[in-house]
Amino acid sequence: MIKLRLKRFGKKFEASYRIVAMNNDTRRDGRPLEELGFYNPRTDEVRLDVPATVKRLQQGAQPTRTVRSLLEKAKVYEQLAGGISTPVANAPAAATSEAADAPAYLPLKDYLATDCA
């Protein structure tokens, strides 16, 4: 079973975490299948690759309690229920170039301010 969970890294007493997709029986700091984001509990900063996270959830990955609360803050479950909109074949090129310029990871406050939320 695939789990979405936190992988600890950083200095002693200054922990930060990566949000990763891992097999259930892999050790905490083992090699992940995919890195989906970042969480710093000291500054409460969350960066999340939302499309990749939604894809993993649609494939049946189970988040841990902490990751579930982070995903709820990022409103990922709203996109999961509504489905992800795919680009239309006849969409104008300007709309696709804006998406290409956007970074893969957005801070949570910036993500919530965008039209995607």
C-alpha positions as a Python dict, from the first residue, in 0.01 Angstrom:
ca = {
    (1, 'M'): (0, 0, 0),
    (2, 'I'): (125, 348, -85),
    (3, 'K'): (117, 611, 191),
    (4, 'L'): (154, 986, 175),
    (5, 'R'): (365, 1071, 477),
    (6, 'L'): (633, 1299, 615),
    (7, 'K'): (1005, 1233, 570),
    (8, 'R'): (1218, 1412, 829),
    (9, 'F'): (1530, 1606, 738),
    (10, 'G'): (1723, 1906, 868),
    (11, 'K'): (1942, 1967, 1170),
    (12, 'K'): (1886, 1838, 1519),
    (13, 'F'): (1610, 2043, 1688),
    (14, 'E'): (1542, 2218, 1355),
    (15, 'A'): (1342, 1952, 1179),
    (16, 'S'): (1156, 2008, 857),
    (17, 'Y'): (975, 1751, 650),
    (18, 'R'): (919, 1648, 292),
    (19, 'I'): (576, 1524, 196),
    (20, 'V'): (643, 1202, 7),
    (21, 'A'): (470, 900, -142),
    (22, 'M'): (625, 580, -3),
    (23, 'N'): (548, 213, 32),
    (24, 'N'): (389, 130, 366),
    (25, 'D'): (677, -89, 482),
    (26, 'T'): (960, 151, 391),
    (27, 'R'): (1151, 310, 680),
    (28, 'R'): (1073, 671, 770),
    (29, 'D'): (1376, 826, 603),
    (30, 'G'): (1398, 572, 321),
    (31, 'R'): (1383, 633, -50),
    (32, 'P'): (1044, 772, -159),
    (33, 'L'): (854, 687, -474),
    (34, 'E'): (787, 1058, -529),
    (35, 'E'): (843, 1384, -340),
    (36, 'L'): (522, 1586, -337),
    (37, 'G'): (604, 1884, -123),
    (38, 'F'): (764, 2038, 182),
    (39, 'Y'): (649, 2128, 534),
    (40, 'N'): (837, 2339, 788),
    (41, 'P'): (657, 2328, 1125),
    (42, 'R'): (872, 2606, 1271),
    (43, 'T'): (748, 2866, 1021),
    (44, 'D'): (431, 2675, 927),
    (45, 'E'): (536, 2691, 561),
    (46, 'V'): (382, 2437, 325),
    (47, 'R'): (474, 2392, -39),
    (48, 'L'): (282, 2132, -231),
    (49, 'D'): (280, 1995, -585),
    (50, 'V'): (-99, 1978, -600),
    (51, 'P'): (-148, 1799, -935),
    (52, 'A'): (95, 1522, -839),
    (53, 'T'): (-68, 1488, -496),
    (54, 'V'): (-416, 1462, -646),
    (55, 'K'): (-287, 1202, -892),
    (56, 'R'): (-146, 990, -608),
    (57, 'L'): (-471, 1018, -411),
    (58, 'Q'): (-669, 910, -718),
    (59, 'Q'): (-439, 608, -747),
    (60, 'G'): (-538, 508, -393),
    (61, 'A'): (-256, 643, -176),
    (62, 'Q'): (-355, 680, 190),
    (63, 'P'): (-231, 992, 375),
    (64, 'T'): (-130, 986, 740),
    (65, 'R'): (-323, 1204, 987),
    (66, 'T'): (-71, 1488, 973),
    (67, 'V'): (-47, 1485, 595),
    (68, 'R'): (-428, 1468, 573),
    (69, 'S'): (-457, 1788, 779),
    (70, 'L'): (-198, 1961, 559),
    (71, 'L'): (-388, 1855, 247),
    (72, 'E'): (-714, 1982, 396),
    (73, 'K'): (-552, 2322, 461),
    (74, 'A'): (-436, 2328, 98),
    (75, 'K'): (-790, 2233, -18),
    (76, 'V'): (-659, 1937, -216),
    (77, 'Y'): (-966, 1728, -136),
    (78, 'E'): (-1190, 1982, -309),
    (79, 'Q'): (-998, 1924, -631),
    (80, 'L'): (-1010, 1550, -576),
    (81, 'A'): (-1389, 1549, -543),
    (82, 'G'): (-1444, 1787, -834),
    (83, 'G'): (-1190, 1617, -1054),
    (84, 'I'): (-897, 1782, -1221),
    (85, 'S'): (-976, 1988, -1526),
    (86, 'T'): (-770, 1884, -1825),
    (87, 'P'): (-663, 2140, -2084),
    (88, 'V'): (-894, 2165, -2382),
    (89, 'A'): (-740, 2084, -2721),
    (90, 'N'): (-855, 2417, -2869),
    (91, 'A'): (-736, 2628, -2574),
    (92, 'P'): (-547, 2944, -2664),
    (93, 'A'): (-169, 2924, -2645),
    (94, 'A'): (-148, 3219, -2402),
    (95, 'A'): (-329, 3023, -2132),
    (96, 'T'): (-88, 2731, -2158),
    (97, 'S'): (221, 2955, -2154),
    (98, 'E'): (109, 3107, -1821),
    (99, 'A'): (87, 2759, -1671),
    (100, 'A'): (435, 2674, -1801),
    (101, 'D'): (584, 2985, -1634),
    (102, 'A'): (434, 2897, -1294),
    (103, 'P'): (665, 2714, -1051),
    (104, 'A'): (585, 2353, -966),
    (105, 'Y'): (576, 2427, -594),
    (106, 'L'): (379, 2720, -455),
    (107, 'P'): (372, 2833, -95),
    (108, 'L'): (32, 2753, 56),
    (109, 'K'): (-71, 3118, 96),
    (110, 'D'): (14, 3189, -272),
    (111, 'Y'): (-165, 2874, -388),
    (112, 'L'): (-481, 2968, -200),
    (113, 'A'): (-472, 3313, -362),
    (114, 'T'): (-465, 3169, -716),
    (115, 'D'): (-763, 3074, -931),
    (116, 'C'): (-688, 2702, -882),
    (117, 'A'): (-823, 2693, -528),
}
